[in-house]
Amino acid sequence: MTAKGVLGVIACPILEDELIYSMAKDKEINDVYLLDNRHAKSVKQKLVKNNIRHQIIDEERYLDGSLKIEENGFTIVIWMMDLGLHEEPQDLRAALEKAMKRMEVRADAIALYYGLCGNGMKDIDVWAKDNIKVPMTIIRDKDGKIVDDCIATAIGGTKQYYSLLKKYPGIMYFTPAFATNYDDLLSRMELFKGVDTGDDSMLKMVFEMADYHYVMKIDTGIGDREGFDSATKKFADRMNFGILTLEDGWVTLEPADRVYGEAKGFLER
């Protein structure tokens, strides 16, 4: 069957690689629109690099209805969110609920490229059924459970994540997108609350207290390959960390395939 309609994608920059991966191999997409904001800088580059034709449009004019788009066949509208929302799970939840309410009148289905994110997104699908008029989906594991976060997404779900933590405790985990955004992400983590971005002496002290001495590369096979290596090395050098690479058998793109497939399935005719 062929999808027809508008899929509104509301995405975290740390999961944009999964979105780009799915779009790059989908030959049925007719149009892609990217809402222009300061959080869309890297996804713009990745759309170009992956030869995904797209148009950049004004965010507010599109969302307030003053800018109309052509809807020919299967259309995707991408709205990138602020990484800073991760600082407080309740703020992230409120922002994404508001975003879905704004997007529902512009789209026929919504895909959230998020996980639980500190449990802030718990039962967001239940909320959506009661509060928005279009179907939505979020990243899940093979058992239908919302994944914990970007690391859980990369290895198939929260169950696998717990196994990873048990086998490799006290380690920073880097996916390609995490590696290239680590300064922004570290400042939002509970462990580093109150630590100024770029305050390496304080970061090192917190890592030492938590007994962290390694960063582990979780190579998803997608994203910025060169940036992944250089950003991980830069971080390791700054923190005096060793670098490990997760062995084969952990990484999977199934959650990425699942969320995109389900979202597109809402629009199949």
mmCIF file of C-alpha atoms in Angstrom:
data_model
loop_
_atom_site.group_PDB
_atom_site.id
_atom_site.type_symbol
_atom_site.label_atom_id
_atom_site.label_comp_id
_atom_site.label_asym_id
_atom_site.label_seq_id
_atom_site.Cartn_x
_atom_site.Cartn_y
_atom_site.Cartn_z
ATOM 1 C CA MET A 1 0.000 0.000 0.000
ATOM 2 C CA THR A 2 1.040 3.584 -0.570
ATOM 3 C CA ALA A 3 1.066 6.202 2.184
ATOM 4 C CA LYS A 4 -0.802 9.429 1.550
ATOM 5 C CA GLY A 5 -1.012 12.437 3.825
ATOM 6 C CA VAL A 6 1.177 14.499 6.134
ATOM 7 C CA LEU A 7 3.360 12.898 8.784
ATOM 8 C CA GLY A 8 4.413 15.387 11.431
ATOM 9 C CA VAL A 9 7.717 14.378 13.027
ATOM 10 C CA ILE A 10 8.587 15.982 16.354
ATOM 11 C CA ALA A 11 12.175 15.021 17.089
ATOM 12 C CA CYS A 12 15.050 15.271 19.537
ATOM 13 C CA PRO A 13 18.346 16.143 17.789
ATOM 14 C CA ILE A 14 19.965 13.097 19.415
ATOM 15 C CA LEU A 15 17.585 10.840 17.480
ATOM 16 C CA GLU A 16 17.714 12.641 14.155
ATOM 17 C CA ASP A 17 20.108 10.038 12.733
ATOM 18 C CA GLU A 18 17.424 7.362 13.091
ATOM 19 C CA LEU A 19 14.950 9.579 11.253
ATOM 20 C CA ILE A 20 17.398 10.386 8.432
ATOM 21 C CA TYR A 21 18.288 6.693 8.110
ATOM 22 C CA SER A 22 14.632 5.745 7.549
ATOM 23 C CA MET A 23 13.883 8.615 5.187
ATOM 24 C CA ALA A 24 16.975 7.998 3.060
ATOM 25 C CA LYS A 25 15.806 4.500 2.115
ATOM 26 C CA ASP A 26 12.122 5.396 1.579
ATOM 27 C CA LYS A 27 11.407 5.899 -2.119
ATOM 28 C CA GLU A 28 7.745 6.804 -1.574
ATOM 29 C CA ILE A 29 8.292 10.222 0.013
ATOM 30 C CA ASN A 30 6.937 13.015 -2.183
ATOM 31 C CA ASP A 31 7.861 16.107 -0.168
ATOM 32 C CA VAL A 32 9.870 16.920 2.945
ATOM 33 C CA TYR A 33 9.528 20.181 4.837
ATOM 34 C CA LEU A 34 11.826 21.242 7.680
ATOM 35 C CA LEU A 35 10.621 23.888 10.120
ATOM 36 C CA ASP A 36 13.400 26.419 10.438
ATOM 37 C CA ASN A 37 14.756 26.974 13.935
ATOM 38 C CA ARG A 38 18.129 26.969 15.692
ATOM 39 C CA HIS A 39 17.745 23.306 16.667
ATOM 40 C CA ALA A 40 17.595 22.185 13.025
ATOM 41 C CA LYS A 41 21.157 23.070 12.057
ATOM 42 C CA SER A 42 22.622 19.565 12.000
ATOM 43 C CA VAL A 43 19.578 17.889 10.472
ATOM 44 C CA LYS A 44 19.747 20.366 7.573
ATOM 45 C CA GLN A 45 23.275 19.177 6.824
ATOM 46 C CA LYS A 46 22.291 15.520 7.080
ATOM 47 C CA LEU A 47 19.333 15.943 4.731
ATOM 48 C CA VAL A 48 21.681 17.412 2.132
ATOM 49 C CA LYS A 49 24.378 14.798 2.707
ATOM 50 C CA ASN A 50 21.851 11.988 2.235
ATOM 51 C CA ASN A 51 20.384 13.564 -0.920
ATOM 52 C CA ILE A 52 16.934 13.981 0.636
ATOM 53 C CA ARG A 53 15.138 16.742 -1.242
ATOM 54 C CA HIS A 54 13.515 19.165 1.178
ATOM 55 C CA GLN A 55 12.258 22.678 1.669
ATOM 56 C CA ILE A 56 13.014 24.814 4.706
ATOM 57 C CA ILE A 57 9.971 26.780 5.829
ATOM 58 C CA ASP A 58 9.185 29.279 8.551
ATOM 59 C CA GLU A 59 8.306 27.519 11.791
ATOM 60 C CA GLU A 60 5.782 29.963 13.237
ATOM 61 C CA ARG A 61 4.030 30.733 9.949
ATOM 62 C CA TYR A 62 3.525 27.029 9.316
ATOM 63 C CA LEU A 63 2.294 26.273 12.815
ATOM 64 C CA ASP A 64 -0.089 29.223 12.974
ATOM 65 C CA GLY A 65 -1.573 28.264 9.613
ATOM 66 C CA SER A 66 -0.508 31.355 7.657
ATOM 67 C CA LEU A 67 1.882 29.283 5.507
ATOM 68 C CA LYS A 68 0.344 26.454 3.515
ATOM 69 C CA ILE A 69 2.297 23.585 1.999
ATOM 70 C CA GLU A 70 1.541 21.439 -1.003
ATOM 71 C CA GLU A 71 0.361 17.990 -0.029
ATOM 72 C CA ASN A 72 1.200 15.567 -2.796
ATOM 73 C CA GLY A 73 1.145 11.939 -1.763
ATOM 74 C CA PHE A 74 3.307 11.169 1.265
ATOM 75 C CA THR A 75 4.631 14.338 2.908
ATOM 76 C CA ILE A 76 6.864 14.663 5.977
ATOM 77 C CA VAL A 77 7.120 17.801 8.108
ATOM 78 C CA ILE A 78 10.051 17.789 10.566
ATOM 79 C CA TRP A 79 10.031 19.874 13.729
ATOM 80 C CA MET A 80 13.253 19.704 15.749
ATOM 81 C CA MET A 81 13.059 20.417 19.470
ATOM 82 C CA ASP A 82 15.424 22.066 21.961
ATOM 83 C CA LEU A 83 17.925 19.783 23.729
ATOM 84 C CA GLY A 84 17.577 22.043 26.750
ATOM 85 C CA LEU A 85 14.122 20.611 27.409
ATOM 86 C CA HIS A 86 15.814 17.482 28.789
ATOM 87 C CA GLU A 87 16.928 19.343 31.899
ATOM 88 C CA GLU A 88 13.571 18.776 33.604
ATOM 89 C CA PRO A 89 11.412 15.789 32.513
ATOM 90 C CA GLN A 90 8.183 17.593 33.377
ATOM 91 C CA ASP A 91 9.175 20.554 31.189
ATOM 92 C CA LEU A 92 9.959 18.216 28.301
ATOM 93 C CA ARG A 93 6.582 16.509 28.738
ATOM 94 C CA ALA A 94 4.690 19.813 28.764
ATOM 95 C CA ALA A 95 6.571 21.077 25.702
ATOM 96 C CA LEU A 96 5.888 17.931 23.678
ATOM 97 C CA GLU A 97 2.205 17.870 24.630
ATOM 98 C CA LYS A 98 1.956 21.483 23.437
ATOM 99 C CA ALA A 99 3.871 20.635 20.260
ATOM 100 C CA MET A 100 1.512 17.763 19.424
ATOM 101 C CA LYS A 101 -1.502 20.000 19.965
ATOM 102 C CA ARG A 102 -0.047 22.519 17.518
ATOM 103 C CA MET A 103 0.941 19.853 15.017
ATOM 104 C CA GLU A 104 -2.334 17.885 15.031
ATOM 105 C CA VAL A 105 -4.165 20.467 12.914
ATOM 106 C CA ARG A 106 -1.367 20.404 10.309
ATOM 107 C CA ALA A 107 -0.755 16.636 10.106
ATOM 108 C CA ASP A 108 -2.604 13.366 9.597
ATOM 109 C CA ALA A 109 -0.314 11.458 11.983
ATOM 110 C CA ILE A 110 2.494 12.288 14.406
ATOM 111 C CA ALA A 111 5.753 10.498 15.195
ATOM 112 C CA LEU A 112 7.680 11.384 18.338
ATOM 113 C CA TYR A 113 11.393 10.643 18.069
ATOM 114 C CA TYR A 114 11.801 10.389 21.827
ATOM 115 C CA GLY A 115 12.070 7.810 24.582
ATOM 116 C CA LEU A 116 10.930 8.007 28.194
ATOM 117 C CA CYS A 117 13.657 10.581 28.923
ATOM 118 C CA GLY A 118 13.797 10.336 32.699
ATOM 119 C CA ASN A 119 10.254 8.960 32.766
ATOM 120 C CA GLY A 120 8.924 12.321 31.605
ATOM 121 C CA MET A 121 7.195 10.641 28.655
ATOM 122 C CA LYS A 122 5.549 7.831 30.603
ATOM 123 C CA ASP A 123 2.085 7.072 29.138
ATOM 124 C CA ILE A 124 2.420 9.900 26.599
ATOM 125 C CA ASP A 125 0.633 7.615 24.145
ATOM 126 C CA VAL A 126 -2.309 7.327 26.546
ATOM 127 C CA TRP A 127 -2.412 11.102 26.875
ATOM 128 C CA ALA A 128 -2.339 11.455 23.088
ATOM 129 C CA LYS A 129 -5.328 9.147 22.584
ATOM 130 C CA ASP A 130 -7.373 11.358 24.864
ATOM 131 C CA ASN A 131 -6.102 14.748 23.772
ATOM 132 C CA ILE A 132 -5.220 14.824 20.074
ATOM 133 C CA LYS A 133 -7.303 13.856 17.081
ATOM 134 C CA VAL A 134 -4.655 12.143 14.953
ATOM 135 C CA PRO A 135 -2.776 8.889 15.623
ATOM 136 C CA MET A 136 0.719 9.127 17.088
ATOM 137 C CA THR A 137 3.599 6.814 17.789
ATOM 138 C CA ILE A 138 6.849 6.947 19.738
ATOM 139 C CA ILE A 139 10.021 4.832 19.722
ATOM 140 C CA ARG A 140 9.363 1.395 21.234
ATOM 141 C CA ASP A 141 11.112 -1.925 21.676
ATOM 142 C CA LYS A 142 9.962 -5.245 20.217
ATOM 143 C CA ASP A 143 7.686 -5.784 23.231
ATOM 144 C CA GLY A 144 5.859 -2.524 22.638
ATOM 145 C CA LYS A 145 7.454 -0.649 25.529
ATOM 146 C CA ILE A 146 8.679 2.905 25.076
ATOM 147 C CA VAL A 147 12.484 2.873 25.059
ATOM 148 C CA ASP A 148 14.294 4.592 27.898
ATOM 149 C CA ASP A 149 16.408 7.033 25.874
ATOM 150 C CA CYS A 150 18.751 7.378 22.897
ATOM 151 C CA ILE A 151 21.122 4.703 24.184
ATOM 152 C CA ALA A 152 18.265 2.238 24.678
ATOM 153 C CA THR A 153 17.095 3.063 21.149
ATOM 154 C CA ALA A 154 20.487 2.079 19.744
ATOM 155 C CA ILE A 155 20.519 -1.340 21.411
ATOM 156 C CA GLY A 156 16.877 -2.347 21.113
ATOM 157 C CA GLY A 157 15.181 -1.234 24.310
ATOM 158 C CA THR A 158 15.309 -0.708 28.043
ATOM 159 C CA LYS A 159 15.778 -4.402 28.886
ATOM 160 C CA GLN A 160 18.949 -4.494 26.801
ATOM 161 C CA TYR A 161 20.014 -1.186 28.331
ATOM 162 C CA TYR A 162 19.877 -2.676 31.825
ATOM 163 C CA SER A 163 21.984 -5.590 30.603
ATOM 164 C CA LEU A 164 24.507 -3.131 29.182
ATOM 165 C CA LEU A 165 24.663 -1.192 32.456
ATOM 166 C CA LYS A 166 25.180 -4.413 34.365
ATOM 167 C CA LYS A 167 27.996 -5.579 32.094
ATOM 168 C CA TYR A 168 29.665 -2.160 31.703
ATOM 169 C CA PRO A 169 28.918 -0.032 34.791
ATOM 170 C CA GLY A 170 30.460 3.352 35.398
ATOM 171 C CA ILE A 171 30.967 4.187 31.716
ATOM 172 C CA MET A 172 29.806 7.059 29.523
ATOM 173 C CA TYR A 173 28.027 5.736 26.427
ATOM 174 C CA PHE A 174 28.321 7.631 23.148
ATOM 175 C CA THR A 175 26.233 7.081 20.030
ATOM 176 C CA PRO A 176 27.265 9.201 17.017
ATOM 177 C CA ALA A 177 24.691 11.914 17.784
ATOM 178 C CA PHE A 178 25.445 11.866 21.513
ATOM 179 C CA ALA A 179 29.158 12.260 20.801
ATOM 180 C CA THR A 180 28.671 15.349 18.655
ATOM 181 C CA ASN A 181 26.367 16.976 21.225
ATOM 182 C CA TYR A 182 27.949 15.888 24.500
ATOM 183 C CA ASP A 183 28.515 19.363 25.959
ATOM 184 C CA ASP A 184 24.810 20.213 25.695
ATOM 185 C CA LEU A 185 23.747 16.798 26.962
ATOM 186 C CA LEU A 186 26.073 16.573 29.940
ATOM 187 C CA SER A 187 24.815 19.884 31.273
ATOM 188 C CA ARG A 188 21.261 18.454 31.249
ATOM 189 C CA MET A 189 22.074 15.202 33.050
ATOM 190 C CA GLU A 190 21.101 14.775 36.710
ATOM 191 C CA LEU A 191 24.684 13.844 37.557
ATOM 192 C CA PHE A 192 25.984 17.240 36.430
ATOM 193 C CA LYS A 193 23.288 19.620 37.635
ATOM 194 C CA GLY A 194 24.918 22.845 38.767
ATOM 195 C CA VAL A 195 28.071 22.255 36.727
ATOM 196 C CA ASP A 196 28.715 24.982 34.159
ATOM 197 C CA THR A 197 29.207 23.874 30.558
ATOM 198 C CA GLY A 198 32.931 23.828 29.816
ATOM 199 C CA ASP A 199 33.979 23.628 33.479
ATOM 200 C CA ASP A 200 36.284 20.668 32.918
ATOM 201 C CA SER A 201 37.740 20.653 36.433
ATOM 202 C CA MET A 202 34.281 20.245 37.954
ATOM 203 C CA LEU A 203 33.277 17.651 35.363
ATOM 204 C CA LYS A 204 36.399 15.639 36.109
ATOM 205 C CA MET A 205 35.690 15.803 39.821
ATOM 206 C CA VAL A 206 32.116 14.546 39.346
ATOM 207 C CA PHE A 207 33.308 11.748 37.061
ATOM 208 C CA GLU A 208 35.955 10.777 39.594
ATOM 209 C CA MET A 209 33.417 10.690 42.411
ATOM 210 C CA ALA A 210 31.156 8.501 40.263
ATOM 211 C CA ASP A 211 34.133 6.294 39.344
ATOM 212 C CA TYR A 212 33.842 6.927 35.604
ATOM 213 C CA HIS A 213 37.045 6.368 33.650
ATOM 214 C CA TYR A 214 35.939 5.276 30.160
ATOM 215 C CA VAL A 215 33.738 6.369 27.299
ATOM 216 C CA MET A 216 32.234 3.606 25.165
ATOM 217 C CA LYS A 217 31.449 4.072 21.491
ATOM 218 C CA ILE A 218 28.130 2.528 20.479
ATOM 219 C CA ASP A 219 28.457 2.505 16.720
ATOM 220 C CA THR A 220 24.978 2.488 15.204
ATOM 221 C CA GLY A 221 26.357 2.537 11.668
ATOM 222 C CA ILE A 222 24.459 5.746 10.914
ATOM 223 C CA GLY A 223 25.043 9.445 11.473
ATOM 224 C CA ASP A 224 28.208 11.507 11.255
ATOM 225 C CA ARG A 225 30.938 8.867 11.031
ATOM 226 C CA GLU A 226 33.925 11.234 11.035
ATOM 227 C CA GLY A 227 32.390 13.455 13.706
ATOM 228 C CA PHE A 228 31.700 10.414 15.897
ATOM 229 C CA ASP A 229 35.363 9.426 16.039
ATOM 230 C CA SER A 230 36.788 12.920 16.478
ATOM 231 C CA ALA A 231 34.221 14.039 19.086
ATOM 232 C CA THR A 232 34.720 10.886 21.156
ATOM 233 C CA LYS A 233 38.497 11.318 21.095
ATOM 234 C CA LYS A 234 38.169 14.988 22.032
ATOM 235 C CA PHE A 235 35.954 14.117 24.994
ATOM 236 C CA ALA A 236 38.264 11.311 26.135
ATOM 237 C CA ASP A 237 41.294 13.588 25.936
ATOM 238 C CA ARG A 238 39.520 16.324 27.913
ATOM 239 C CA MET A 239 38.418 13.965 30.686
ATOM 240 C CA ASN A 240 41.506 11.704 30.619
ATOM 241 C CA PHE A 241 39.241 8.769 29.750
ATOM 242 C CA GLY A 242 40.054 5.590 27.944
ATOM 243 C CA ILE A 243 37.980 4.693 24.870
ATOM 244 C CA LEU A 244 36.123 1.403 24.509
ATOM 245 C CA THR A 245 33.997 0.142 21.617
ATOM 246 C CA LEU A 246 30.889 -1.921 22.237
ATOM 247 C CA GLU A 247 31.265 -5.371 20.730
ATOM 248 C CA ASP A 248 29.069 -6.741 17.948
ATOM 249 C CA GLY A 249 25.667 -8.155 18.797
ATOM 250 C CA TRP A 250 24.252 -5.242 20.777
ATOM 251 C CA VAL A 251 23.365 -2.586 18.216
ATOM 252 C CA THR A 252 20.121 -2.724 16.253
ATOM 253 C CA LEU A 253 18.088 -0.361 14.089
ATOM 254 C CA GLU A 254 14.835 -2.206 14.800
ATOM 255 C CA PRO A 255 13.372 0.569 16.996
ATOM 256 C CA ALA A 256 14.078 3.100 14.233
ATOM 257 C CA ASP A 257 12.450 0.867 11.644
ATOM 258 C CA ARG A 258 9.497 0.247 13.961
ATOM 259 C CA VAL A 259 8.610 3.868 14.752
ATOM 260 C CA TYR A 260 8.931 4.974 11.123
ATOM 261 C CA GLY A 261 7.005 1.981 9.809
ATOM 262 C CA GLU A 262 4.165 2.445 12.273
ATOM 263 C CA ALA A 263 3.938 6.175 11.634
ATOM 264 C CA LYS A 264 3.856 5.669 7.886
ATOM 265 C CA GLY A 265 1.354 2.852 8.324
ATOM 266 C CA PHE A 266 -1.148 5.313 9.766
ATOM 267 C CA LEU A 267 -1.215 6.974 6.336
ATOM 268 C CA GLU A 268 -1.379 3.910 4.118
ATOM 269 C CA ARG A 269 -4.357 3.643 1.812
#
